[in-house]
Amino acid sequence: MRPPRRLSVTRTGRTYLVVTVGVGLGALNTGNNLLYLLLGLLLSVIVVSGVLSERCLSDLTVRRLGAEAAHAGEPFAFRWALSRRRGLAFALTVSEVGAPLQGEGRLAALSAGAEQVVRADLKAPRRGPVPLTAVKVTTTFPLGLFAKSRVFPLEGTLLVYPARGHSCEPVPVSHEGPAGLVGSARLQDGTGDVAGLRELAEGEDARRIHWLKSASTGTLLRTEREREERRSFVLEVDPTLPLAALDRRCEELAAQAQRLLAEGHEVGLGAAEFRLRPAVGPGQLRRLLRALALVGHAPLAQEEAA
Amino acid sequence: MSQPARPLAPAFEPTRARAQMERVVHALERVILGKRPQVELAVTCLVAGGHLLLEDVPGVGKTTLAEALARAFRLSYARVQFTSDLMPADILGTQVFHAASATFTFRPGPLFHQLVLADELNRAPPRTQSSLLEAMAQGQVSLDGTSHPLPQPFTVVATQNPVDFSGTYPLPDSQLDRFLMRLSLGHPGPEWEAQLLIRGGGAGALTELVGSSSPEELLGLRALCAGVTVEESVADYAVRLAGATRTHGDIERGASTRAVMGLMAAARARALFEGRAFVTPGDLRALLVPCLAHRLLLRSAVQGAYSREEAAHVLEEVARRVPAPR
Amino acid sequence: MQPRSLLRLRLRDLAAAFAFVSMAVSGQLPAPALVVVGLGVGLALLGRRPFGSRGGLSALVLALMGALLMGAVARGMVDLVVAACTFAGLVTTQRLLSAPTPATDAQVHLTGLLMVAGGAALSGELLYALALALFATFAALSLGLGVVEAATPAGEVVPVRAVLRLLALGLLFALVGSLAFFVLFPRLSWNVAGRRVSPGLGPATTGYSDTVRLGGTGTLKTNPRVVLRARLTPDPGLERLDAYWVGSTFDTFDGTEWSSVGEPLGSADQVRLAPGGEGVLHQEVELLPAYGATTAVALESPSLIGGATAHSPQGSRRTGLVRSPSGEVRFAVRGTGYSYHAYSMPPARQETRAARVKDASLFLSLPPDMDPRVSALAARELGTTTEPLASAERLATYLRSNYRYSLELPGEVEDPLAHFLFERQEGHCEHFATALAILLRTQGIPARVAAGFFGGERMEGHYVVRAGDAHAWTQVLVPGRGWVTVDATPEAYRAAQPAALLAWLTRVYEAVDALWRTQVLDYSFRDQVDLLRSLVRPPTSREAMPEGRLRLPPARAWAAALAVALAVYATLRLLDHRRRRTAPHAATGLLEAVERELRRTPGVWREGEPLEELAARLRVSVHPLAAPVARVTRRYLEARFGGVSLADGEARALARVLARAIEARRQADAPRSVTTGR
């Protein structure tokens, strides 16, 4: 008739029940009516407690808002949105069940009609996709004697990025660029989109002149391209490593990638069949982290557009 | 009201100001369907004298909104499509040599309009971006030692694609601070989308949009904003809100002083829109997310990749924790 | 510490205090313990917790006190149960004065619960019910608030008001439910061992004493405490019995004090004072702890007293009766209360056979050095009358019409009788009784003074007598009839003389107390069976109806509900007060008035929602209340933030506008909600 609830007795509640039983035995033994009165009070408080906590949990809807970015081994903000149509609910704690996530969100009061966002600092032990199956809402209201919880089945996935904070070696100086027109990377004809324009300097390749702009301004301008002075790195990870070593490797690579991207380099990723084209910017960092989170857990798809 | 207006401003009449703004919103609503809150915020932003950043996926009417704003206020309008080969001079203007008189004359760029739409701002190289933003901040263009004042009122509406799109130069945080508000329009509801199809898109409606206001009126409204009073406890509330963003555990860098000033300016405009001559705590709360969300750097986020939703959530938490004056 | 925790702690301390009160009402706890716990609770309520984290030291003190108590128990000075309860009180005090941690809170509540259980074992006072209800109220509020506080993220506001409101509602149900449990819980044991005889608060204060002594200073107080409760068979059915209840009689007067001569006789199970006969009146008498004396009391004129039981905190035991030659019957075993059976001959059919009076001269003795004016007065007033009863009536009429009644005591005088008769000419019942007896004796008519009570109010099928009903009167020996009562005290002043309001209050209290005794303390399996029977087979006769209804005790429910309501109201007032202190702005008053109005319509306003946001929300949803709320909101904002202050009385007018709109909406809603069935 009603959705399944789980009931557990708190420490206070256990003491309370022991006292109730004691008073009950005392009442039966002595026939003292005042003890019966006290027993009646204790019992009816249990009943009312059950009714009030049920009131808190019934007519509740939960939506998972998720986390912006979750790194393994450090707390991240995770959010759910709770709402109900009528009545007030108090003292709710929200947590994910069936997933290796520690921590719970707390909400003092939920009033009807408005969606309330509950935030929790969760912690995931390891990187990788975490399948989320259900959200548990618990309340100890009104008296903290019993903890009643209701589980809302809710499918979802949380992608946990590799842990942060690894120190990594500085990148070795690369060999000079490939033999081409000019040896220096600076004089190479860059590739990629046009990044900007600047005046043509003495001795520079005339092929770099942007004629249209030069004509409009009256000076010779040359294009600067996206990949002009940047170095390209492709980080390699072997997905067949044992899981612990793989995790470690992914953490190193994540730190490395972050550092290189911050320095303005292009970073790509190779993992067996999977190839992530080297690119720059925070968007690329996010793609790298996604890929590093998934390595060894799920087949990596070529997700350029995502 | 009791507050004497500045000498240049017309007699202080919040109800008339409200009527003017309401008229504009009403006109805009016929073009931008089902987006009343965003339209109201956009008008508020304009009246507050701030620049607007529209951030959304393509095709939800960012450009239409900007153009409709210009038409509604009868502002001179220019659209600059930002690309990777756009030079600063392409938007600011150039000195042209006249051989006959042997003098240079200034040929103003598209920036010399009252409302400039900087479309896909994040596609331009940083140098071009920063030249635009400097002009926005100073209200003039300096070229070869000469200053050329920009027309008044001057507003930039920039659009930007979310960062995850490749090949872009996301705006540095310092530049983001120059935009008073960041809005995202989002997809219209299904019923509005259907109506859009029936009417054949927003373009027809846009051309029909008759100016319901004027640049002079906009300037008048801006002058009125200055006359909106701020009670002591409300100012204190704004300061406490900003302070709470600076101490919040999730926020790496909280709201700057410029951000608080912007928030209060927007709140004054919103007060006008509500027909009031004073700012209330509710004004501040309503503008907290549009005015501050884009200026926060979150700790949990992947570096540089700020997030709309998370910032909004954090700001809501801040608003819940800081007790409002009663 | 945050103010929210302060409120919770205060509620917790109050709960502990009332748990202790529930034991203290029994009056059995040692006075030092009362002082210590009282001091501790006072300190805790003031926020002083001197023990802080010095747990070890205070525990040592506690252990010392425990040892003292154990010693007292070993030497038989204190009952074990009482000692245990006292120790629980001391433990609670120690916990109250320690640093408040979650563990401490739980321990305080636990000891509170144990104390309440101890109180149930100690006393049967009505005040226990009150203390229990208050303990439940405060403990539940404190616990509930603690739960919500624990679930509140750091830095956010605890919705105290909303929590307390819901908790109070739940409590009300819990209290009503506890009565249901109480009524329905099967009474599997038959031995009712409830303690109905705890001494109660304060010493026994009966107006009845072992001697009758004239003089003294001060004013006699009319004490409304009930000292005697009796069930009469056959039931006279009178609202006011106005009968004499005899305790003892006196034969010797030494000028200031009456006493009896003769050594008491041996102890016996029952004592026959006079031969019985037709129409004898049976009394089931219960002497309450407030009585304080050891003399059995019975309606005039007692013929047989027996089956006595003495009640004490240690239990009840049968007691023998000791009879003195003057007819006084005392209990052989001392207790705090007694119950016994007595048979009396009603005054109308007083002894037809002459009681044997061994030595009539005893009742003719006069005090030495008596003022000669006394006998002269008697001779003058009596004239030629010599018949004892007629003489007595004549003198009584004389006294009644020429002397005034007064509760003021005359002070110590040389010859109180002469002082009363010839100088002051006013006095209380003992003066009148003494005067009549001595006047009669001077004329050779045997007379004595009897002390006891006059009155008897009907209450729940019983008759009760109060301490203030204590009375003294004269009995005259009529040949062939025995002792006949003649009362010289003016009739209006015989029974207690309480003030009207006080009388009403005591009546209410006693009605509740009587219900408490009959419906709670003596509730039994048989009552349950009766109740079930009346539920299963509703009584058909009209007379049985109110009886069946009376089984559900409305008085208790009301009293408990009232107590809870008062407690909740006081708490809310306190909160309100606090909030007002922090927000002195004039417009804030309007805001609070508006919020009060809004609370009356559930589902419109969310607790804590700013008025601006509410107005905007209502406007968007085209709510019927949108217009009035918008109007009030606008004015509030103007006044608070716009510098346009409110005119005198404007806040009230605005609140009224809103109240009217809410009322109108409710009326409009009423029929619709019926049709939709929501």
PDB file of N, CA, C and O in Angstrom, chain C residues 244-248 300 429-430 433-434 448-454 470-475 485-489:
ATOM      1  N   TYR C 244     -22.297  16.811  62.600  1.00  0.00           N
ATOM      2  CA  TYR C 244     -21.162  16.862  63.510  1.00  0.00           C
ATOM      3  C   TYR C 244     -20.372  15.584  63.376  1.00  0.00           C
ATOM      4  O   TYR C 244     -20.923  14.488  63.430  1.00  0.00           O
ATOM      5  N   TRP C 245     -19.067  15.739  63.207  1.00  0.00           N
ATOM      6  CA  TRP C 245     -18.157  14.591  63.165  1.00  0.00           C
ATOM      7  C   TRP C 245     -17.333  14.661  64.446  1.00  0.00           C
ATOM      8  O   TRP C 245     -16.524  15.561  64.624  1.00  0.00           O
ATOM      9  N   VAL C 246     -17.538  13.696  65.303  1.00  0.00           N
ATOM     10  CA  VAL C 246     -16.901  13.765  66.612  1.00  0.00           C
ATOM     11  C   VAL C 246     -15.530  13.123  66.556  1.00  0.00           C
ATOM     12  O   VAL C 246     -15.356  12.053  65.984  1.00  0.00           O
ATOM     13  N   GLY C 247     -14.572  13.797  67.187  1.00  0.00           N
ATOM     14  CA  GLY C 247     -13.263  13.193  67.361  1.00  0.00           C
ATOM     15  C   GLY C 247     -13.095  12.817  68.814  1.00  0.00           C
ATOM     16  O   GLY C 247     -12.988  11.650  69.170  1.00  0.00           O
ATOM     17  N   SER C 248     -13.139  13.806  69.707  1.00  0.00           N
ATOM     18  CA  SER C 248     -12.964  13.508  71.112  1.00  0.00           C
ATOM     19  C   SER C 248     -13.855  14.425  71.955  1.00  0.00           C
ATOM     20  O   SER C 248     -14.333  15.450  71.467  1.00  0.00           O
ATOM     21  N   GLU C 300     -21.692  11.910  64.469  1.00  0.00           N
ATOM     22  CA  GLU C 300     -22.324  11.841  65.782  1.00  0.00           C
ATOM     23  C   GLU C 300     -23.598  10.988  65.679  1.00  0.00           C
ATOM     24  O   GLU C 300     -24.343  11.137  64.716  1.00  0.00           O
ATOM     25  N   CYS C 429     -15.537  29.256  68.032  1.00  0.00           N
ATOM     26  CA  CYS C 429     -16.393  28.177  68.473  1.00  0.00           C
ATOM     27  C   CYS C 429     -15.988  27.605  69.831  1.00  0.00           C
ATOM     28  O   CYS C 429     -16.831  27.246  70.648  1.00  0.00           O
ATOM     29  N   GLU C 430     -14.691  27.575  70.085  1.00  0.00           N
ATOM     30  CA  GLU C 430     -14.252  27.006  71.355  1.00  0.00           C
ATOM     31  C   GLU C 430     -14.700  27.860  72.523  1.00  0.00           C
ATOM     32  O   GLU C 430     -15.023  27.361  73.593  1.00  0.00           O
ATOM     33  N   ALA C 433     -18.419  27.101  72.953  1.00  0.00           N
ATOM     34  CA  ALA C 433     -18.667  25.774  73.513  1.00  0.00           C
ATOM     35  C   ALA C 433     -18.283  25.742  74.994  1.00  0.00           C
ATOM     36  O   ALA C 433     -19.014  25.214  75.836  1.00  0.00           O
ATOM     37  N   THR C 434     -17.127  26.329  75.302  1.00  0.00           N
ATOM     38  CA  THR C 434     -16.666  26.334  76.689  1.00  0.00           C
ATOM     39  C   THR C 434     -17.636  27.109  77.578  1.00  0.00           C
ATOM     40  O   THR C 434     -18.020  26.666  78.672  1.00  0.00           O
ATOM     41  N   ARG C 448     -20.232  18.656  78.706  1.00  0.00           N
ATOM     42  CA  ARG C 448     -18.839  18.505  78.272  1.00  0.00           C
ATOM     43  C   ARG C 448     -18.661  19.155  76.898  1.00  0.00           C
ATOM     44  O   ARG C 448     -19.633  19.492  76.208  1.00  0.00           O
ATOM     45  N   VAL C 449     -17.402  19.279  76.510  1.00  0.00           N
ATOM     46  CA  VAL C 449     -17.109  19.893  75.219  1.00  0.00           C
ATOM     47  C   VAL C 449     -16.635  18.791  74.266  1.00  0.00           C
ATOM     48  O   VAL C 449     -15.848  17.934  74.656  1.00  0.00           O
ATOM     49  N   ALA C 450     -17.153  18.827  73.063  1.00  0.00           N
ATOM     50  CA  ALA C 450     -16.724  17.861  72.045  1.00  0.00           C
ATOM     51  C   ALA C 450     -15.977  18.599  70.948  1.00  0.00           C
ATOM     52  O   ALA C 450     -16.317  19.740  70.615  1.00  0.00           O
ATOM     53  N   ALA C 451     -14.957  17.937  70.424  1.00  0.00           N
ATOM     54  CA  ALA C 451     -14.185  18.551  69.325  1.00  0.00           C
ATOM     55  C   ALA C 451     -14.219  17.628  68.113  1.00  0.00           C
ATOM     56  O   ALA C 451     -14.241  16.404  68.258  1.00  0.00           O
ATOM     57  N   GLY C 452     -14.240  18.213  66.981  1.00  0.00           N
ATOM     58  CA  GLY C 452     -14.299  17.429  65.733  1.00  0.00           C
ATOM     59  C   GLY C 452     -14.514  18.372  64.574  1.00  0.00           C
ATOM     60  O   GLY C 452     -13.874  19.418  64.493  1.00  0.00           O
ATOM     61  N   PHE C 453     -15.413  17.973  63.704  1.00  0.00           N
ATOM     62  CA  PHE C 453     -15.661  18.795  62.523  1.00  0.00           C
ATOM     63  C   PHE C 453     -17.152  18.992  62.353  1.00  0.00           C
ATOM     64  O   PHE C 453     -17.962  18.187  62.804  1.00  0.00           O
ATOM     65  N   PHE C 454     -17.484  20.073  61.696  1.00  0.00           N
ATOM     66  CA  PHE C 454     -18.873  20.290  61.352  1.00  0.00           C
ATOM     67  C   PHE C 454     -18.940  20.533  59.850  1.00  0.00           C
ATOM     68  O   PHE C 454     -18.237  21.401  59.330  1.00  0.00           O
ATOM     69  N   ALA C 470     -12.994  22.336  61.183  1.00  0.00           N
ATOM     70  CA  ALA C 470     -12.798  21.950  62.588  1.00  0.00           C
ATOM     71  C   ALA C 470     -13.710  22.791  63.481  1.00  0.00           C
ATOM     72  O   ALA C 470     -13.899  23.983  63.252  1.00  0.00           O
ATOM     73  N   HIS C 471     -14.253  22.142  64.485  1.00  0.00           N
ATOM     74  CA  HIS C 471     -15.297  22.810  65.263  1.00  0.00           C
ATOM     75  C   HIS C 471     -15.288  22.247  66.678  1.00  0.00           C
ATOM     76  O   HIS C 471     -14.767  21.150  66.929  1.00  0.00           O
ATOM     77  N   ALA C 472     -15.850  23.011  67.605  1.00  0.00           N
ATOM     78  CA  ALA C 472     -16.043  22.510  68.972  1.00  0.00           C
ATOM     79  C   ALA C 472     -17.454  22.869  69.395  1.00  0.00           C
ATOM     80  O   ALA C 472     -17.981  23.902  68.992  1.00  0.00           O
ATOM     81  N   TRP C 473     -18.077  22.011  70.128  1.00  0.00           N
ATOM     82  CA  TRP C 473     -19.446  22.271  70.558  1.00  0.00           C
ATOM     83  C   TRP C 473     -19.669  21.646  71.934  1.00  0.00           C
ATOM     84  O   TRP C 473     -18.757  21.020  72.487  1.00  0.00           O
ATOM     85  N   THR C 474     -20.871  21.795  72.427  1.00  0.00           N
ATOM     86  CA  THR C 474     -21.164  21.360  73.787  1.00  0.00           C
ATOM     87  C   THR C 474     -22.134  20.191  73.743  1.00  0.00           C
ATOM     88  O   THR C 474     -22.994  20.131  72.864  1.00  0.00           O
ATOM     89  N   GLN C 475     -21.911  19.277  74.663  1.00  0.00           N
ATOM     90  CA  GLN C 475     -22.882  18.184  74.819  1.00  0.00           C
ATOM     91  C   GLN C 475     -23.403  18.234  76.249  1.00  0.00           C
ATOM     92  O   GLN C 475     -22.641  18.435  77.194  1.00  0.00           O
ATOM     93  N   THR C 485     -26.295  17.033  71.835  1.00  0.00           N
ATOM     94  CA  THR C 485     -25.485  18.149  71.342  1.00  0.00           C
ATOM     95  C   THR C 485     -26.276  19.446  71.360  1.00  0.00           C
ATOM     96  O   THR C 485     -27.407  19.513  70.887  1.00  0.00           O
ATOM     97  N   VAL C 486     -25.649  20.450  71.905  1.00  0.00           N
ATOM     98  CA  VAL C 486     -26.210  21.789  71.847  1.00  0.00           C
ATOM     99  C   VAL C 486     -25.083  22.705  71.398  1.00  0.00           C
ATOM    100  O   VAL C 486     -24.017  22.725  72.010  1.00  0.00           O
ATOM    101  N   ASP C 487     -25.312  23.408  70.332  1.00  0.00           N
ATOM    102  CA  ASP C 487     -24.223  24.215  69.763  1.00  0.00           C
ATOM    103  C   ASP C 487     -24.515  25.675  70.005  1.00  0.00           C
ATOM    104  O   ASP C 487     -25.519  26.213  69.539  1.00  0.00           O
ATOM    105  N   ALA C 488     -23.619  26.329  70.747  1.00  0.00           N
ATOM    106  CA  ALA C 488     -23.831  27.737  71.059  1.00  0.00           C
ATOM    107  C   ALA C 488     -23.277  28.648  69.971  1.00  0.00           C
ATOM    108  O   ALA C 488     -23.563  29.844  69.958  1.00  0.00           O
ATOM    109  N   THR C 489     -22.473  28.096  69.097  1.00  0.00           N
ATOM    110  CA  THR C 489     -21.877  28.929  68.040  1.00  0.00           C
ATOM    111  C   THR C 489     -22.968  29.337  67.057  1.00  0.00           C
ATOM    112  O   THR C 489     -23.794  28.503  66.668  1.00  0.00           O
TER     113      THR C 489
END
